[in-house]
Amino acid sequence: MRRRYLDEDDQDDPVLSVVNLIDVFLVIVAILLIALIRNPLNPFSHDKVVMVANPGQADMEIVVKDGRTLDRYKASGSIGEGEGTRAGTAYRLKDGSMIYVPEGGDGSEAAASAEQGQR
């Protein structure tokens, strides 16, 4: 009788294949949950995230997620629209620093802003 028990083959049991399928599905569900948690646009995170889709293209879109709110901004394709006046000129020096020169100044303001730009 003991010998007959050892000769019995467990590979023919259909329940074992179902158990293996359940294990595979559990692994897939765990991977999907990890991917959902690591997604920057996760609805459960309270972080502030900015995402740019199609940068530089005509259909560019900016998605801003701040906590639980999600705002979408679409590019209109126009550049420099709006009202306003010119306030001055900005210059980039060879060392990479920026200098802002306001319009209508007598030069003393330009020297002061040049000193601030080099600090």
GROMACS .gro file of C-alpha atoms in nm:
model
  119
    1MET     CA    1   0.000   0.000   0.000
    2ARG     CA    2   0.286   0.232   0.078
    3ARG     CA    3   0.436   0.180  -0.262
    4ARG     CA    4   0.111   0.266  -0.436
    5TYR     CA    5   0.100   0.603  -0.257
    6LEU     CA    6   0.448   0.692  -0.386
    7ASP     CA    7   0.359   0.600  -0.742
    8GLU     CA    8   0.061   0.836  -0.745
    9ASP     CA    9   0.125   1.129  -0.978
   10ASP     CA   10   0.017   1.480  -0.863
   11GLN     CA   11   0.067   1.639  -1.204
   12ASP     CA   12  -0.267   1.514  -1.329
   13ASP     CA   13  -0.461   1.707  -1.065
   14PRO     CA   14  -0.660   1.992  -1.237
   15VAL     CA   15  -0.689   2.189  -0.911
   16LEU     CA   16  -0.313   2.255  -0.914
   17SER     CA   17  -0.334   2.438  -1.248
   18VAL     CA   18  -0.613   2.661  -1.113
   19VAL     CA   19  -0.401   2.746  -0.810
   20ASN     CA   20  -0.114   2.841  -1.040
   21LEU     CA   21  -0.345   3.071  -1.241
   22ILE     CA   22  -0.457   3.242  -0.921
   23ASP     CA   23  -0.092   3.304  -0.830
   24VAL     CA   24  -0.025   3.459  -1.170
   25PHE     CA   25  -0.327   3.690  -1.139
   26LEU     CA   26  -0.219   3.799  -0.790
   27VAL     CA   27   0.123   3.898  -0.925
   28ILE     CA   28  -0.037   4.092  -1.212
   29VAL     CA   29  -0.269   4.277  -0.971
   30ALA     CA   30   0.025   4.365  -0.746
   31ILE     CA   31   0.221   4.506  -1.042
   32LEU     CA   32  -0.078   4.715  -1.153
   33LEU     CA   33  -0.124   4.855  -0.802
   34ILE     CA   34   0.243   4.952  -0.782
   35ALA     CA   35   0.218   5.123  -1.122
   36LEU     CA   36  -0.091   5.315  -1.006
   37ILE     CA   37   0.080   5.432  -0.688
   38ARG     CA   38   0.396   5.545  -0.870
   39ASN     CA   39   0.200   5.739  -1.134
   40PRO     CA   40   0.255   6.116  -1.083
   41LEU     CA   41  -0.110   6.188  -1.166
   42ASN     CA   42  -0.227   5.946  -0.899
   43PRO     CA   43  -0.566   6.068  -0.770
   44PHE     CA   44  -0.477   5.970  -0.413
   45SER     CA   45  -0.156   6.175  -0.380
   46HIS     CA   46  -0.160   6.534  -0.256
   47ASP     CA   47   0.152   6.648  -0.444
   48LYS     CA   48   0.166   6.933  -0.694
   49VAL     CA   49   0.264   6.799  -1.038
   50VAL     CA   50   0.303   6.982  -1.371
   51MET     CA   51   0.309   6.774  -1.690
   52VAL     CA   52   0.365   6.908  -2.043
   53ALA     CA   53   0.229   6.700  -2.329
   54ASN     CA   54   0.364   6.756  -2.683
   55PRO     CA   55   0.606   7.040  -2.591
   56GLY     CA   56   0.664   7.290  -2.870
   57GLN     CA   57   0.389   7.148  -3.090
   58ALA     CA   58   0.068   7.318  -3.200
   59ASP     CA   59  -0.139   7.083  -2.981
   60MET     CA   60   0.074   7.136  -2.667
   61GLU     CA   61  -0.111   7.082  -2.340
   62ILE     CA   62  -0.010   7.160  -1.980
   63VAL     CA   63  -0.168   6.951  -1.704
   64VAL     CA   64  -0.138   7.087  -1.348
   65LYS     CA   65  -0.238   6.861  -1.058
   66ASP     CA   66  -0.255   7.037  -0.723
   67GLY     CA   67  -0.382   6.801  -0.456
   68ARG     CA   68  -0.711   6.666  -0.581
   69THR     CA   69  -0.771   6.931  -0.853
   70LEU     CA   70  -0.661   6.875  -1.211
   71ASP     CA   71  -0.639   7.172  -1.451
   72ARG     CA   72  -0.567   7.147  -1.824
   73TYR     CA   73  -0.431   7.433  -2.032
   74LYS     CA   74  -0.421   7.401  -2.410
   75ALA     CA   75  -0.199   7.612  -2.635
   76SER     CA   76  -0.384   7.854  -2.859
   77GLY     CA   77  -0.101   7.873  -3.112
   78SER     CA   78  -0.065   8.251  -3.080
   79ILE     CA   79   0.242   8.417  -2.933
   80GLY     CA   80   0.272   8.743  -2.745
   81GLU     CA   81  -0.091   8.841  -2.726
   82GLY     CA   82  -0.214   9.073  -2.456
   83GLU     CA   83  -0.197   9.431  -2.342
   84GLY     CA   84   0.096   9.598  -2.171
   85THR     CA   85   0.394   9.824  -2.214
   86ARG     CA   86   0.761   9.755  -2.244
   87ALA     CA   87   0.927   9.780  -1.903
   88GLY     CA   88   1.291   9.745  -1.998
   89THR     CA   89   1.552   9.522  -2.154
   90ALA     CA   90   1.732   9.217  -2.017
   91TYR     CA   91   2.087   9.127  -2.124
   92ARG     CA   92   2.278   8.804  -2.069
   93LEU     CA   93   2.651   8.852  -2.007
   94LYS     CA   94   2.924   8.612  -2.119
   95ASP     CA   95   2.949   8.465  -1.769
   96GLY     CA   96   2.578   8.373  -1.782
   97SER     CA   97   2.447   8.639  -1.545
   98MET     CA   98   2.145   8.849  -1.640
   99ILE     CA   99   2.117   9.230  -1.627
  100TYR     CA  100   1.786   9.413  -1.637
  101VAL     CA  101   1.790   9.773  -1.762
  102PRO     CA  102   1.463   9.962  -1.702
  103GLU     CA  103   1.351  10.200  -1.975
  104GLY     CA  104   1.379  10.574  -1.917
  105GLY     CA  105   1.659  10.540  -1.661
  106ASP     CA  106   1.954  10.780  -1.639
  107GLY     CA  107   2.215  10.504  -1.616
  108SER     CA  108   2.252  10.489  -1.239
  109GLU     CA  109   1.968  10.235  -1.216
  110ALA     CA  110   2.136  10.024  -1.487
  111ALA     CA  111   2.463  10.018  -1.293
  112ALA     CA  112   2.278   9.915  -0.975
  113SER     CA  113   2.097   9.632  -1.147
  114ALA     CA  114   2.423   9.521  -1.314
  115GLU     CA  115   2.584   9.489  -0.973
  116GLN     CA  116   2.288   9.284  -0.848
  117GLY     CA  117   2.305   9.059  -1.153
  118GLN     CA  118   2.670   8.972  -1.091
  119ARG     CA  119   2.621   8.877  -0.723
   0.00000   0.00000   0.00000
